[in-house]
Each structure stands twice: as C-alpha cells, then as structure tokens.
Amino acid sequence: MTARSSLLRTATVLVLVLVIAGCSGGKGLFKGKKNRNEGVPVAELYDRAHGQMEHGNWSSASETFGRLIAQYPYGPYAEQALMEQAYAQYKAGKHEDAISTIDRFIRTYPTHKNIAYLYYLRGLTNMARNAVFMARTFNLDTSNRDLEAPMQAYNDFNTLIARYPNSRYVADARQRMVFLRNQFARFELTTGLYYLRRGAWVSAAQRATYLLETYPQSEYQNDAVALLGEAYTRMGETTLAADARRVLEQNDPQHPWLSGRWPKFPSLIKRLNPLSPDVR
C-alpha cells in the first residue's frame, strides 16, 4: 500500500507540473496573439495599420485600427482610425461591421469635414452588402434578389447629394443611383414576366404599369411597354394591346416583341436551378 501510494503521489505531481507548464505556455501563446498591439504607442499603431492597408491586408488593418480606438478613444488619431477602419472593413467584405462603424462615426462626429465621404462609403457598402458571390462568379442576374440593401444604398447616395451637393463624391453617387434605379426597374420587369409565364396576366400588366410610373426613362421602359402589350393581348384587350404596340413602334421599332420574338422564357433546366435568373 505504501509503495502504491508513493507511486500515485509521484504521478499526480508529474501531471500537475505538466498541466501548470502547459497552461503557462498556452496563456503566453494566446496572450501574444490576442494582445500583439496592446501597449503600442498611438502613432506606431496607426502607421502599422496603414502599412497593412497598403499591402491589402484589410482584416488585419481593421483589427489594428480597432485596437488603436480601444486604447486611445479620444483625439485626431481616433477619428481618423475610425474612418479608415470602416474602409478596411468594407474592403475586407465585412459589410455589417463597416455599416456599424460608419454609423458610429456619423453619430460621434456629425460635423466632421469628411462626413460626406462616410455617407458615400455607406452607399458603397450597402451596394455590396447583398451581393451574391455566385452572381459575380457566374454572371448571374442579381435583379431578382432581395432589394433591401440596394434600396438603402440608393437612400445613402440620395442623402449625400441632398446634404452635400458640392461634395466631390456627388458625381459618382449620381451614376450609381442611375445604375440602382435600373436594377429596381429590372426587378419589376422580371417579376412581371414571371407572372406572365404563369398566366397571371392582370398581375403582369400591373407590374409593367408600376415600372413605367415609378421608373420612367429607365433602361427597361420599352420592355415594360412590350410586357403590357403582351399581357393585354393574352387577356383579349385588343384596343389596349394596340395602344401598347403603337407606343413601342414609335419609341423602339426594332423591339423583338413587335415581331413575335419576345419574351423568351428559360428552359425547364434553368427554371429548376435556384441560382438561375428567372427570366431571359
């Protein structure tokens, strides 16, 4: 019993030594990783984050700027770091984080000289926030996706233009609004064609009318007139269909609907593919 107890005590001591040594080493390892920027002077932290941005290390830059803000929450470095952290998050694809950082900056520094840029960056981030990676890779149609984020982007650019009309970001914001507006119009057209394919002709006509009234002069205006004409034709509304044809002949005499070659619906295989555009 004595020899056995002695061996047990020896084994226990060895286990405890190993555990303590392991914990000590682990703490040092994790501490070094977690706090690699802790205690670094503010100027050095800022330069380090800037260097990471220059090399395209957006996530690392975002973390370093975050450490700077946490350690030095007041002063010009904090202001600049918060603004640049938002950009780094946007470039890293961390769109929700970027929106949160931008909103924090706008609340904290509402009269900052670069506030127009923050609204512009917010618009860019919202444009990218709902982007589908597969759509970029395979060139799929994104107009039939959720429009909440693009709508918010449109509002962000509109706010920028309304509040800061002399900002150097206004010209680009206007172009992006035109692009977004066309995407909204395309969404309505895609939905209208979806209804048409399923025999919901009244709903198709309503979508076409909504598109024409809400997004006049969009890229899809003539397609909307063609959709209206096709829906009226299938409903037997010959007079209204003839009116739509006359308008289309005046504005787009080469439109394929006039020769019976529009719309072209996707094949069954494409319709069964959830990543495929609903209509072509």
Short mmCIF file of C-alpha atoms in Angstrom, two decimals:
data_model
loop_
_atom_site.label_atom_id
_atom_site.label_comp_id
_atom_site.label_asym_id
_atom_site.label_seq_id
_atom_site.Cartn_x
_atom_site.Cartn_y
_atom_site.Cartn_z
CA MET A 1 0.00 0.00 0.00
CA THR A 2 2.87 2.34 0.84
CA ALA A 3 4.69 1.76 -2.48
CA ARG A 4 1.44 2.14 -4.40
CA SER A 5 0.56 5.38 -2.61
CA SER A 6 4.04 6.72 -3.26
CA LEU A 7 3.77 5.97 -7.00
CA LEU A 8 0.33 7.57 -7.11
CA ARG A 9 1.59 10.72 -5.41
CA THR A 10 4.55 10.90 -7.81
CA ALA A 11 2.28 10.50 -10.84
CA THR A 12 -0.08 13.15 -9.51
CA VAL A 13 2.76 15.60 -9.00
CA LEU A 14 4.04 15.00 -12.54
CA VAL A 15 0.57 15.54 -14.02
CA LEU A 16 0.15 18.77 -12.08
CA VAL A 17 3.57 20.01 -13.22
CA LEU A 18 2.71 19.27 -16.85
CA VAL A 19 -0.70 20.92 -16.57
CA ILE A 20 0.75 24.03 -14.96
CA ALA A 21 3.51 24.23 -17.54
CA GLY A 22 1.01 23.73 -20.36
CA CYS A 23 -1.35 26.39 -19.03
CA SER A 24 1.51 28.80 -18.57
CA GLY A 25 2.76 28.22 -22.08
CA GLY A 26 -0.76 28.39 -23.52
CA LYS A 27 -1.51 31.63 -21.77
CA GLY A 28 1.62 33.14 -23.16
CA LEU A 29 0.80 31.93 -26.63
CA PHE A 30 -2.76 33.23 -26.66
CA LYS A 31 -1.80 36.41 -24.91
CA GLY A 32 0.82 37.14 -27.52
CA LYS A 33 -1.68 36.59 -30.32
CA LYS A 34 -4.55 38.47 -28.76
CA ASN A 35 -2.59 41.46 -27.47
CA ARG A 36 0.07 41.89 -30.14
CA ASN A 37 -0.90 45.59 -30.46
CA GLU A 38 -1.54 46.27 -26.78
CA GLY A 39 0.59 48.99 -25.27
CA VAL A 40 1.94 50.15 -28.63
CA PRO A 41 2.12 53.98 -28.96
CA VAL A 42 -0.77 55.51 -30.91
CA ALA A 43 1.38 56.81 -33.78
CA GLU A 44 3.05 53.45 -34.20
CA LEU A 45 -0.28 51.65 -34.17
CA TYR A 46 -1.64 54.00 -36.82
CA ASP A 47 1.41 53.52 -39.04
CA ARG A 48 1.18 49.75 -38.61
CA ALA A 49 -2.47 49.70 -39.66
CA HIS A 50 -1.71 51.94 -42.62
CA GLY A 51 1.04 49.60 -43.72
CA GLN A 52 -1.36 46.67 -43.57
CA MET A 53 -3.80 48.57 -45.76
CA GLU A 54 -1.09 49.36 -48.29
CA HIS A 55 -0.39 45.64 -48.60
CA GLY A 56 -4.07 44.79 -48.93
CA ASN A 57 -4.29 43.15 -45.50
CA TRP A 58 -7.72 44.64 -44.86
CA SER A 59 -8.78 42.37 -42.00
CA SER A 60 -5.51 42.91 -40.13
CA ALA A 61 -5.77 46.65 -40.68
CA SER A 62 -9.31 46.65 -39.34
CA GLU A 63 -8.18 44.82 -36.19
CA THR A 64 -5.24 47.17 -35.66
CA PHE A 65 -7.39 50.25 -36.08
CA GLY A 66 -9.84 48.70 -33.62
CA ARG A 67 -7.07 48.25 -31.06
CA LEU A 68 -6.00 51.86 -31.55
CA ILE A 69 -9.54 53.12 -30.98
CA ALA A 70 -9.93 50.95 -27.88
CA GLN A 71 -6.65 52.13 -26.32
CA TYR A 72 -6.80 55.77 -27.47
CA PRO A 73 -10.51 56.62 -27.84
CA TYR A 74 -10.02 60.40 -28.00
CA GLY A 75 -8.12 62.71 -30.29
CA PRO A 76 -7.39 63.04 -34.01
CA TYR A 77 -5.89 59.56 -34.31
CA ALA A 78 -9.13 58.00 -33.07
CA GLU A 79 -11.20 60.00 -35.55
CA GLN A 80 -9.03 59.03 -38.49
CA ALA A 81 -8.71 55.42 -37.34
CA LEU A 82 -12.49 55.02 -37.07
CA MET A 83 -12.96 56.34 -40.58
CA GLU A 84 -10.22 54.15 -42.03
CA GLN A 85 -11.40 51.12 -40.10
CA ALA A 86 -14.75 51.45 -41.87
CA TYR A 87 -12.99 51.45 -45.24
CA ALA A 88 -10.84 48.46 -44.29
CA GLN A 89 -13.94 46.54 -43.21
CA TYR A 90 -15.66 47.41 -46.48
CA LYS A 91 -12.68 46.19 -48.49
CA ALA A 92 -12.46 43.02 -46.38
CA GLY A 93 -16.08 42.22 -47.19
CA LYS A 94 -17.19 42.74 -43.58
CA HIS A 95 -20.14 44.82 -44.67
CA GLU A 96 -22.21 44.64 -41.49
CA ASP A 97 -19.19 45.71 -39.44
CA ALA A 98 -18.47 48.54 -41.86
CA ILE A 99 -22.05 49.84 -41.62
CA SER A 100 -21.84 49.72 -37.83
CA THR A 101 -18.53 51.63 -37.82
CA ILE A 102 -19.84 54.24 -40.26
CA ASP A 103 -22.97 54.80 -38.18
CA ARG A 104 -20.81 55.17 -35.08
CA PHE A 105 -18.66 57.77 -36.83
CA ILE A 106 -21.69 59.75 -38.05
CA ARG A 107 -23.19 59.76 -34.56
CA THR A 108 -19.92 60.74 -32.88
CA TYR A 109 -18.66 63.32 -35.42
CA PRO A 110 -21.78 64.67 -37.20
CA THR A 111 -20.00 67.87 -38.30
CA HIS A 112 -16.71 66.27 -39.35
CA LYS A 113 -15.19 67.69 -42.52
CA ASN A 114 -15.25 64.24 -44.14
CA ILE A 115 -18.81 63.33 -43.19
CA ALA A 116 -19.88 63.36 -46.86
CA TYR A 117 -17.34 60.64 -47.56
CA LEU A 118 -18.86 58.49 -44.82
CA TYR A 119 -22.31 58.68 -46.45
CA TYR A 120 -20.69 57.80 -49.76
CA LEU A 121 -18.87 54.84 -48.19
CA ARG A 122 -22.12 53.74 -46.58
CA GLY A 123 -23.75 53.69 -50.00
CA LEU A 124 -20.89 51.65 -51.46
CA THR A 125 -21.09 49.19 -48.58
CA ASN A 126 -24.84 48.74 -48.91
CA MET A 127 -24.44 48.17 -52.64
CA ALA A 128 -22.01 45.35 -51.89
CA ARG A 129 -23.76 44.04 -48.77
CA ASN A 130 -26.37 41.98 -50.59
CA ALA A 131 -24.16 40.90 -53.47
CA VAL A 132 -24.18 37.18 -54.17
CA PHE A 133 -20.72 35.72 -54.68
CA MET A 134 -22.04 33.20 -57.18
CA ALA A 135 -23.58 36.02 -59.20
CA ARG A 136 -20.20 37.68 -59.58
CA THR A 137 -18.51 34.41 -60.45
CA PHE A 138 -21.01 33.09 -62.97
CA ASN A 139 -22.54 36.41 -64.12
CA LEU A 140 -26.00 35.57 -62.83
CA ASP A 141 -28.80 38.10 -62.65
CA THR A 142 -28.98 39.87 -59.27
CA SER A 143 -32.02 41.98 -60.10
CA ASN A 144 -34.35 39.28 -58.77
CA ARG A 145 -32.68 39.16 -55.34
CA ASP A 146 -33.66 40.95 -52.15
CA LEU A 147 -33.61 44.70 -52.78
CA GLU A 148 -33.43 45.92 -49.17
CA ALA A 149 -29.70 46.65 -49.20
CA PRO A 150 -29.66 48.24 -52.70
CA MET A 151 -32.61 50.42 -51.66
CA GLN A 152 -30.66 51.54 -48.61
CA ALA A 153 -27.66 52.28 -50.83
CA TYR A 154 -29.87 54.41 -53.06
CA ASN A 155 -31.06 56.34 -49.99
CA ASP A 156 -27.48 56.80 -48.78
CA PHE A 157 -26.40 58.32 -52.10
CA ASN A 158 -29.51 60.46 -52.17
CA THR A 159 -28.73 61.78 -48.68
CA LEU A 160 -25.20 62.60 -49.77
CA ILE A 161 -26.43 64.56 -52.79
CA ALA A 162 -29.14 66.40 -50.84
CA ARG A 163 -26.98 67.41 -47.88
CA TYR A 164 -23.60 67.87 -49.53
CA PRO A 165 -24.28 68.91 -53.15
CA ASN A 166 -20.76 70.30 -53.57
CA SER A 167 -19.00 67.14 -52.45
CA ARG A 168 -16.57 65.55 -54.88
CA TYR A 169 -18.42 62.25 -54.39
CA VAL A 170 -21.71 63.56 -55.81
CA ALA A 171 -20.97 62.81 -59.48
CA ASP A 172 -20.16 59.16 -58.81
CA ALA A 173 -23.10 58.86 -56.43
CA ARG A 174 -25.45 60.06 -59.18
CA GLN A 175 -24.14 57.44 -61.59
CA ARG A 176 -24.59 54.73 -59.00
CA MET A 177 -28.15 55.88 -58.35
CA VAL A 178 -28.90 55.54 -62.07
CA PHE A 179 -27.49 52.01 -62.00
CA LEU A 180 -29.53 51.10 -58.91
CA ARG A 181 -32.67 52.62 -60.38
CA ASN A 182 -32.27 50.43 -63.45
CA GLN A 183 -31.82 47.41 -61.18
CA PHE A 184 -35.09 48.23 -59.43
CA ALA A 185 -36.82 48.57 -62.80
CA ARG A 186 -35.36 45.25 -63.92
CA PHE A 187 -36.66 43.63 -60.76
CA GLU A 188 -40.19 44.79 -61.61
CA LEU A 189 -39.82 43.56 -65.20
CA THR A 190 -38.51 40.16 -64.05
CA THR A 191 -41.44 39.81 -61.68
CA GLY A 192 -43.91 40.85 -64.37
CA LEU A 193 -42.53 38.25 -66.77
CA TYR A 194 -42.73 35.65 -64.02
CA TYR A 195 -46.46 36.39 -63.69
CA LEU A 196 -46.90 36.32 -67.47
CA ARG A 197 -45.31 32.89 -67.75
CA ARG A 198 -47.72 31.55 -65.14
CA GLY A 199 -50.80 33.01 -66.78
CA ALA A 200 -51.33 35.76 -64.18
CA TRP A 201 -51.84 38.36 -66.90
CA VAL A 202 -53.50 41.01 -64.73
CA SER A 203 -50.61 40.91 -62.27
CA ALA A 204 -48.14 41.10 -65.18
CA ALA A 205 -49.89 44.20 -66.53
CA GLN A 206 -49.89 45.78 -63.08
CA ARG A 207 -46.13 45.24 -62.71
CA ALA A 208 -45.48 46.75 -66.12
CA THR A 209 -47.62 49.78 -65.25
CA TYR A 210 -45.86 50.20 -61.92
CA LEU A 211 -42.47 50.08 -63.63
CA LEU A 212 -43.49 52.75 -66.16
CA GLU A 213 -44.91 55.03 -63.47
CA THR A 214 -42.19 54.58 -60.85
CA TYR A 215 -39.08 54.34 -63.03
CA PRO A 216 -39.77 56.40 -66.16
CA GLN A 217 -36.93 56.61 -68.68
CA SER A 218 -35.23 53.52 -67.23
CA GLU A 219 -33.36 51.07 -69.44
CA TYR A 220 -36.35 48.75 -69.26
CA GLN A 221 -39.07 51.20 -70.23
CA ASN A 222 -39.62 49.70 -73.67
CA ASP A 223 -39.61 46.17 -72.29
CA ALA A 224 -42.30 47.28 -69.84
CA VAL A 225 -44.45 48.55 -72.74
CA ALA A 226 -43.93 45.22 -74.51
CA LEU A 227 -44.90 43.34 -71.35
CA LEU A 228 -48.02 45.47 -71.09
CA GLY A 229 -48.89 44.75 -74.72
CA GLU A 230 -48.35 41.02 -74.29
CA ALA A 231 -50.45 40.89 -71.14
CA TYR A 232 -53.28 42.80 -72.79
CA THR A 233 -53.09 40.54 -75.84
CA ARG A 234 -53.46 37.41 -73.72
CA MET A 235 -56.35 38.97 -71.81
CA GLY A 236 -58.11 39.76 -75.09
CA GLU A 237 -57.88 43.51 -74.56
CA THR A 238 -57.18 44.23 -78.22
CA THR A 239 -57.56 48.02 -78.02
CA LEU A 240 -55.14 48.37 -75.11
CA ALA A 241 -52.72 45.94 -76.75
CA ALA A 242 -52.84 48.00 -79.96
CA ASP A 243 -52.09 51.15 -77.96
CA ALA A 244 -49.03 49.50 -76.43
CA ARG A 245 -47.86 48.34 -79.86
CA ARG A 246 -48.23 51.86 -81.27
CA VAL A 247 -46.18 53.36 -78.42
CA LEU A 248 -43.46 50.74 -78.85
CA GLU A 249 -43.32 51.27 -82.63
CA GLN A 250 -42.69 54.96 -82.02
CA ASN A 251 -40.03 54.53 -79.34
CA ASP A 252 -38.33 51.24 -80.19
CA PRO A 253 -39.34 49.99 -83.66
CA GLN A 254 -36.74 47.20 -83.51
CA HIS A 255 -38.04 45.70 -80.29
CA PRO A 256 -38.39 41.90 -80.74
CA TRP A 257 -41.91 41.85 -79.30
CA LEU A 258 -43.16 43.61 -82.41
CA SER A 259 -42.08 40.62 -84.50
CA GLY A 260 -43.24 37.99 -82.01
CA ARG A 261 -39.75 37.15 -80.69
CA TRP A 262 -40.19 38.40 -77.11
CA PRO A 263 -40.27 37.34 -74.35
CA LYS A 264 -38.04 34.26 -74.41
CA PHE A 265 -38.57 32.20 -71.30
CA PRO A 266 -35.83 29.99 -69.80
CA SER A 267 -35.69 26.26 -70.35
CA LEU A 268 -37.03 23.85 -67.73
CA ILE A 269 -33.48 23.07 -66.54
CA LYS A 270 -32.81 26.76 -65.89
CA ARG A 271 -36.14 27.20 -64.13
CA LEU A 272 -35.26 24.34 -61.78
CA ASN A 273 -31.92 25.94 -60.92
CA PRO A 274 -32.43 28.28 -57.90
CA LEU A 275 -29.32 30.29 -58.88
CA SER A 276 -30.50 30.85 -62.43
CA PRO A 277 -32.25 34.10 -63.40
CA ASP A 278 -35.99 33.60 -63.51
CA VAL A 279 -36.49 35.07 -66.97
CA ARG A 280 -34.45 35.70 -70.09
#
